[in-house]
mmCIF file of C-alpha atoms and ligand atoms in Angstrom:
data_model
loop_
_atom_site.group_PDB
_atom_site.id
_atom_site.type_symbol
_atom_site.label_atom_id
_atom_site.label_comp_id
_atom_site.label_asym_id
_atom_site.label_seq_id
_atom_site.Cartn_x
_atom_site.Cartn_y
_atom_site.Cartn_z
ATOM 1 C CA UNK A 251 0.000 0.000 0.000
ATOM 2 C CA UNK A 252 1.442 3.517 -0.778
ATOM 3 C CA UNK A 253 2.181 5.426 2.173
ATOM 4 C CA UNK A 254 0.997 8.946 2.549
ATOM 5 C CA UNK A 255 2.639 11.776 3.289
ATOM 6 C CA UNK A 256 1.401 15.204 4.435
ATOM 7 C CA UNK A 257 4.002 18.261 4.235
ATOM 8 C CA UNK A 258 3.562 21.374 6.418
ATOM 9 C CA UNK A 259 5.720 24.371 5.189
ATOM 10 C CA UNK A 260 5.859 27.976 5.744
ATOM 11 C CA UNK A 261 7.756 29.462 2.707
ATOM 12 C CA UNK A 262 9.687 29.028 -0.455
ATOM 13 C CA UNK A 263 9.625 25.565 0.021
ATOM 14 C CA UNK A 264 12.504 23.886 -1.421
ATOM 15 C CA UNK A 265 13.090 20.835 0.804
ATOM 16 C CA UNK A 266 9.438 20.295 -0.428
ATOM 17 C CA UNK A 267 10.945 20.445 -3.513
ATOM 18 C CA UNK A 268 13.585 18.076 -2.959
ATOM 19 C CA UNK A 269 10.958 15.329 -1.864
ATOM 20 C CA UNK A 270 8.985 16.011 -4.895
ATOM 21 C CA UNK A 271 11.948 15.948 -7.353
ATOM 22 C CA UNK A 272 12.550 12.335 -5.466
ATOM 23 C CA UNK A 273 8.612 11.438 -5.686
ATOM 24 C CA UNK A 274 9.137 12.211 -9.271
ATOM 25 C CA UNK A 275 11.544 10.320 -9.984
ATOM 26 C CA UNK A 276 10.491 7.207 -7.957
ATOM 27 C CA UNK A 277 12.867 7.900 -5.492
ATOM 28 C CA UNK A 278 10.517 8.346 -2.223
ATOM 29 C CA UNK A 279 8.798 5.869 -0.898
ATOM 30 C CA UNK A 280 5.719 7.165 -0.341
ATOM 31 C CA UNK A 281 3.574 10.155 -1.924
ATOM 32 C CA UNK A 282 3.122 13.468 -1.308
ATOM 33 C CA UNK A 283 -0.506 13.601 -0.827
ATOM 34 C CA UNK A 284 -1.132 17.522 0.856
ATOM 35 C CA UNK A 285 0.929 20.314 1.680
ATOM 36 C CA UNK A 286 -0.227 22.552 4.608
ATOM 37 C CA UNK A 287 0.888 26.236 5.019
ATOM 38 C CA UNK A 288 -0.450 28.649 7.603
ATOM 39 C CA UNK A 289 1.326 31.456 5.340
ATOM 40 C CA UNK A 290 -0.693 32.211 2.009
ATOM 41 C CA UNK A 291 2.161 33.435 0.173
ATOM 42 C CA UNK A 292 4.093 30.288 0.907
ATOM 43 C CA UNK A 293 5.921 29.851 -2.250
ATOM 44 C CA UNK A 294 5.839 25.929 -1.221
ATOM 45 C CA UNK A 295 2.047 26.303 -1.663
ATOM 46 C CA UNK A 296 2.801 27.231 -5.364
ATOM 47 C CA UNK A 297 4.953 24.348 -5.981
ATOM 48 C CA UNK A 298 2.630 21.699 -4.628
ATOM 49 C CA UNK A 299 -0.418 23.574 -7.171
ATOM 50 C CA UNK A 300 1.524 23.833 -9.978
ATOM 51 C CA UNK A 301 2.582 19.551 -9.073
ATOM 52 C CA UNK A 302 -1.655 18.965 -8.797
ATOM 53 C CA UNK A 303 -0.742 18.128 -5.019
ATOM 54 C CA UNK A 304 -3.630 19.217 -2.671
ATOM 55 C CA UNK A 305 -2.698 22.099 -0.774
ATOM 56 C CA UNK A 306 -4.857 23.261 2.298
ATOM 57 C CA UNK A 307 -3.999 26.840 4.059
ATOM 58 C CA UNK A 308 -4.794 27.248 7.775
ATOM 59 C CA UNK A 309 -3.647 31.029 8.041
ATOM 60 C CA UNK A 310 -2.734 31.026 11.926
ATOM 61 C CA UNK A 311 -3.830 34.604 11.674
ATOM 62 C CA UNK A 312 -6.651 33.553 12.193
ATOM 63 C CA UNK A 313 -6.697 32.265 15.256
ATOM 64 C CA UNK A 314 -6.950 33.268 18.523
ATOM 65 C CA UNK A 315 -5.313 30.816 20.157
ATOM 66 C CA UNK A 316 -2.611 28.023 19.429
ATOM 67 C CA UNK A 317 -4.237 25.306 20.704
ATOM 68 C CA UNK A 318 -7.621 26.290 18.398
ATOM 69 C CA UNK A 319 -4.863 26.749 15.171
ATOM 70 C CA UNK A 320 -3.385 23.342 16.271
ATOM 71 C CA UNK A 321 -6.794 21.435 16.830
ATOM 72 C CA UNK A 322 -7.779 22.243 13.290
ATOM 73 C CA UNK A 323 -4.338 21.538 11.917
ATOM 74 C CA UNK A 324 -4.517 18.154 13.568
ATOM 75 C CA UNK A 325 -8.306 17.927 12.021
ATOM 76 C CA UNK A 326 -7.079 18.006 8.225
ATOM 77 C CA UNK A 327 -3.727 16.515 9.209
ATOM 78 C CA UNK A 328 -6.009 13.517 10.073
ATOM 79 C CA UNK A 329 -8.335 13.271 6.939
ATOM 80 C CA UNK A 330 -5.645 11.707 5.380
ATOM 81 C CA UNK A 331 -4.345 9.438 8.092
ATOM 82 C CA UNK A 332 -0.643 9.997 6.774
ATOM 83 C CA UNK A 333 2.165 7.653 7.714
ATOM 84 C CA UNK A 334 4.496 10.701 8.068
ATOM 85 C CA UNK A 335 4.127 14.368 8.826
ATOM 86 C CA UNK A 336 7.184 16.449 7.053
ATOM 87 C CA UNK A 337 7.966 19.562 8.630
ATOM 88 C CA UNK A 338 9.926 21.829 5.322
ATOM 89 C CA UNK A 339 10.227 25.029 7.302
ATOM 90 C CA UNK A 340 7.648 25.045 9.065
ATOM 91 C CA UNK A 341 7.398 28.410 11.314
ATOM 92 C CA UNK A 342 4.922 27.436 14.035
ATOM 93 C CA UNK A 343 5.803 26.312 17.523
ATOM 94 C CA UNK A 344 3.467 23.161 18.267
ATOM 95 C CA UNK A 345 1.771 22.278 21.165
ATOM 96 C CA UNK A 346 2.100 19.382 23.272
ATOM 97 C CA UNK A 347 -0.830 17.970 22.786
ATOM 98 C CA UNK A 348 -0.241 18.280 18.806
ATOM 99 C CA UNK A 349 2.920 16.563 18.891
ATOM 100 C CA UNK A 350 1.720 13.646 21.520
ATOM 101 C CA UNK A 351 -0.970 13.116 18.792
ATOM 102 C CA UNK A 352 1.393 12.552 15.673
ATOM 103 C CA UNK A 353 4.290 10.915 17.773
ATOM 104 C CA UNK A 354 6.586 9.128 16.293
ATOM 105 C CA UNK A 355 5.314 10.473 13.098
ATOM 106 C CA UNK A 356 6.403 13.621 12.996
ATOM 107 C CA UNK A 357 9.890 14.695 11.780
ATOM 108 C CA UNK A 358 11.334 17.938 11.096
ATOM 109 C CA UNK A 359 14.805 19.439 9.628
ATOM 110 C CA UNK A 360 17.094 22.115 11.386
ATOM 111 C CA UNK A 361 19.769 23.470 9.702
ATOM 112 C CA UNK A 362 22.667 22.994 12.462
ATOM 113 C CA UNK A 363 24.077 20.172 13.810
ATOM 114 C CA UNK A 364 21.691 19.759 16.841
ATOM 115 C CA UNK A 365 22.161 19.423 19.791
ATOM 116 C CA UNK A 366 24.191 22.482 19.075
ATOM 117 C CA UNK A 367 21.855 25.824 18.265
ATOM 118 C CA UNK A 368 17.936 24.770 18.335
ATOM 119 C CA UNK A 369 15.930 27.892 17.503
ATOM 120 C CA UNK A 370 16.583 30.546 15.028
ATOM 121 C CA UNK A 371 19.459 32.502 13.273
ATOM 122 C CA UNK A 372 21.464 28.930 13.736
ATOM 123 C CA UNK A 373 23.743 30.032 10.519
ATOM 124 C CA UNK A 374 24.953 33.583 12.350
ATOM 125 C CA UNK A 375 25.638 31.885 15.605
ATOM 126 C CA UNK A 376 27.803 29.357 14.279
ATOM 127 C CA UNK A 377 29.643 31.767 12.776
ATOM 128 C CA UNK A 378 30.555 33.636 15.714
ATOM 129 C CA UNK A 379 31.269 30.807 18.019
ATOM 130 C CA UNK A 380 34.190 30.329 15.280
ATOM 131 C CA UNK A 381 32.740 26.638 14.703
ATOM 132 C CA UNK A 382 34.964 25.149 12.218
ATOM 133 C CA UNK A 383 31.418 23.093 10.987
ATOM 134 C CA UNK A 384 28.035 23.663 10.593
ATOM 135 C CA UNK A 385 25.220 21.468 9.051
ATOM 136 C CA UNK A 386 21.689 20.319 9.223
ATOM 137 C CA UNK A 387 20.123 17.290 11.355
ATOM 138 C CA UNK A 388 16.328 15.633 10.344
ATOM 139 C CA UNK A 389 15.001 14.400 13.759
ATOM 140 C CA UNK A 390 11.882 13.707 14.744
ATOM 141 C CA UNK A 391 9.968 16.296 16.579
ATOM 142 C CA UNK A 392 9.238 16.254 20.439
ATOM 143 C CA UNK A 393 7.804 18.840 22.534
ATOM 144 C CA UNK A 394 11.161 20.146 23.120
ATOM 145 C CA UNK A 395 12.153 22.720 20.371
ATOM 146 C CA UNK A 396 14.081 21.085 17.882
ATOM 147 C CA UNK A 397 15.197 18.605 20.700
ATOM 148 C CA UNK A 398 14.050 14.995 19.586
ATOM 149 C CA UNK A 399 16.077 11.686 18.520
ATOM 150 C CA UNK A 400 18.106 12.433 15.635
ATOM 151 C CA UNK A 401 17.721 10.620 12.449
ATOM 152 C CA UNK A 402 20.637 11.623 10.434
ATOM 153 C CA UNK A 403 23.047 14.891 10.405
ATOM 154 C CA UNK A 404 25.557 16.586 7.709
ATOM 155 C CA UNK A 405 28.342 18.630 8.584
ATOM 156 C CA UNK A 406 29.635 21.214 6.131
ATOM 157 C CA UNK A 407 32.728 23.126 6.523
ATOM 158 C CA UNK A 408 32.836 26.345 7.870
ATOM 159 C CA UNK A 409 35.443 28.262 5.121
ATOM 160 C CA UNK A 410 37.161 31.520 5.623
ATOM 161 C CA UNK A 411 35.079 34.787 4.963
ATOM 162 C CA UNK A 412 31.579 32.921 4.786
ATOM 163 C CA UNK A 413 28.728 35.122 5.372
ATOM 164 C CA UNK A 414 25.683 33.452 7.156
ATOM 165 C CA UNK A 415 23.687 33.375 3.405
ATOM 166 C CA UNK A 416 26.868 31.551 1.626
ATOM 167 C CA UNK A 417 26.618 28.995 4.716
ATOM 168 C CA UNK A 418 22.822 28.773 4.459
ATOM 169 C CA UNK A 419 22.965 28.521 0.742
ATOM 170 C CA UNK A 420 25.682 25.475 1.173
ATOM 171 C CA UNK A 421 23.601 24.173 4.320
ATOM 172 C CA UNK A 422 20.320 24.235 2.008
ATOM 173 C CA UNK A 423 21.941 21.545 -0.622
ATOM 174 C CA UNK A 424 22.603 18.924 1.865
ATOM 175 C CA UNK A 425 19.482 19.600 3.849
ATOM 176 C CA UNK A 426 18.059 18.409 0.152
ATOM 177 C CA UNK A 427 20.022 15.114 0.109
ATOM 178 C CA UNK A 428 19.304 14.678 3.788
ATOM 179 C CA UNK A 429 15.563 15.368 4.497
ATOM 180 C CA UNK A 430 14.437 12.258 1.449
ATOM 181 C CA UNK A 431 16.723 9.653 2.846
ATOM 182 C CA UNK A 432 15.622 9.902 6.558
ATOM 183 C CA UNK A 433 12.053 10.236 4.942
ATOM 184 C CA UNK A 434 12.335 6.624 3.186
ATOM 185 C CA UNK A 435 14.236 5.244 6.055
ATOM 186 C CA UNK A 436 10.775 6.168 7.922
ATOM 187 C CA UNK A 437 8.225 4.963 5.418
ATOM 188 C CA UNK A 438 10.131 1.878 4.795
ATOM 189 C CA UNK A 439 9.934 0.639 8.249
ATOM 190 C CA UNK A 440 13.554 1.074 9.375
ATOM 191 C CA UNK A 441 13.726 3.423 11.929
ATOM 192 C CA UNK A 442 12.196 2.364 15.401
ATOM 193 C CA UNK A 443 12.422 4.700 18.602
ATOM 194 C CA UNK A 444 12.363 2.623 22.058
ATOM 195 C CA UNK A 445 13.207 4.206 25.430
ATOM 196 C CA UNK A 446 14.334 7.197 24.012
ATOM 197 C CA UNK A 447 16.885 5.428 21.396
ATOM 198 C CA UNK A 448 16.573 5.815 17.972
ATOM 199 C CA UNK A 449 17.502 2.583 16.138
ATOM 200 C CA UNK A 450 17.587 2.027 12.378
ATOM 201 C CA UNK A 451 18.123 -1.721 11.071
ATOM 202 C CA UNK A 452 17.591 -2.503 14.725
ATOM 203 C CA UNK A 453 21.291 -0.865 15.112
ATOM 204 C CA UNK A 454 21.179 2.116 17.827
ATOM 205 C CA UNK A 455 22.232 5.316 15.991
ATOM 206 C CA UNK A 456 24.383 7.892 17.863
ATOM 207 C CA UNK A 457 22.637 11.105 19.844
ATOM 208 C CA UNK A 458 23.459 13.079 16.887
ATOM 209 C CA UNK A 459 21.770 10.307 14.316
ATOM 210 C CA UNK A 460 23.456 8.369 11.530
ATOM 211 C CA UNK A 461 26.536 10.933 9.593
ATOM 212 C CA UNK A 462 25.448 11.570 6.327
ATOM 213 C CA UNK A 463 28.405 11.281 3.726
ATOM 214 C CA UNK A 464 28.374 12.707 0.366
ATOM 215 C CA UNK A 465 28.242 10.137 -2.288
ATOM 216 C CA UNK A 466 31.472 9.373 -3.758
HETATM 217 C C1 LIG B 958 15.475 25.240 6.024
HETATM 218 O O1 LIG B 958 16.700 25.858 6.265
HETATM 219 C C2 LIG B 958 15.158 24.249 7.100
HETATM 220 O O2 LIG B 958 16.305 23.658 7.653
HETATM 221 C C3 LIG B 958 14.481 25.107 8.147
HETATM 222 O O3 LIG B 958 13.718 26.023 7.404
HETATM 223 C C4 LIG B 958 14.306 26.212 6.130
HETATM 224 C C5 LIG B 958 13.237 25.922 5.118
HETATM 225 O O4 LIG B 958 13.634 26.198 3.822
HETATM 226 N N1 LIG B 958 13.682 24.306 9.051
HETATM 227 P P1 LIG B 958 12.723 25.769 2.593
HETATM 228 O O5 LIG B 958 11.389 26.488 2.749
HETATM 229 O O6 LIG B 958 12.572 24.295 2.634
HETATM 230 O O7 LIG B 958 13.469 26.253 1.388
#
């Protein structure tokens, strides 16, 4: 049976992208069956309509509360009964109750190699700790921001006079190799999270999940 997948993004959407160059291609193991954005000028929201992917906006605006914005997220989230919930840039802070409802099927992407810099501005604040790497970590999503069990994580050099866009713009392509692999690894059954501990092949992965390498 195909598995489903629901993406929820906030802008340009390009690691949307990625998975739907992959879907295209028969790369992903599942299909992109709805993008969600609570932003209507998403540009990820453009993507998916131009693709013929349903798209649903739930404008937080909206909303008084984040718990009513959550509830109906969770509502149309549901209609669908996804295997996995993508988060490509996602810009809302979930609630507990949200994520205790999708555990397990929820992952997300950050771009820094977590546990190092959750939050925002990660690029900038690399660069002044004088990290010699940076990167980007898939993980799936807890209620602690940007906190739960790693899936996989690429390191890129840090090289002299980078800005924090040159470093986000170097970040971005290996987020793209990144965020489809851990995405098959889920929808094919191969991850499994017991105690706390990620495994994958039934092997325990490391805190900081399984170190992407480049292909050769
Ligand atoms: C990426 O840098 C991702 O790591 C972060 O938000 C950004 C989204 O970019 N969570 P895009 O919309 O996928 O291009």
């Amino acid at each position: 049976m195909t598995r489903r997948i629901v993406v929820l993004l906030s802008g340009r959407g390009s690691n949307f992208q990625s998975l739907l160059n992959a879907s295209l291609t028969g790369e992903l193991s599942g299909s992109i069956d709805l993008v969600i954005s609570n932003r209507p000028q998403a540009g990820g929201l453009a993507i998916a309509n131009n693709a013929n992917i349903d798209t649903a906006l739930i404008d937080h605006q909206a909303y008084a509360t984040r718990d009513a914005f959550d509830a109906d997220l969770a509502g149309v989230i549901d209609s669908v009964t996804p295997d996995l919930i993508v988060l490509a840039g996602f810009m809302r802070i979930l609630t507990q109750s949200f994520v205790s409802q999708f555990a397990g099927r929820l992952l997300n992407i950050h771009p820094s190699l977590l546990p190092l810099y959750p939050g925002l501005n990660t690029h900038q604040r690399a660069l002044d700790n004088g990290d010699t790497h940076a990167g980007a970590t898939v993980h799936y999503v807890t209620g602690e921001l940007d906190g739960g069990p790693s899936v996989i994580q690429a390191k890129v050099p840090i090289e002299s006079g980078d800005t924090k866009d040159r470093l986000a713009d170097r970040i971005l392509q290996v987020e793209h190799q990144i965020y489809p692999q851990a995405v098959n690894w889920h929808l094919s059954g191969r991850l499994a999270l017991r105690n706390g501990v990620l495994y994958k092949d039934s092997v325990p992965l490391p805190a900081t999940g399984e170190l992407w390498r480049a292909p050769q």
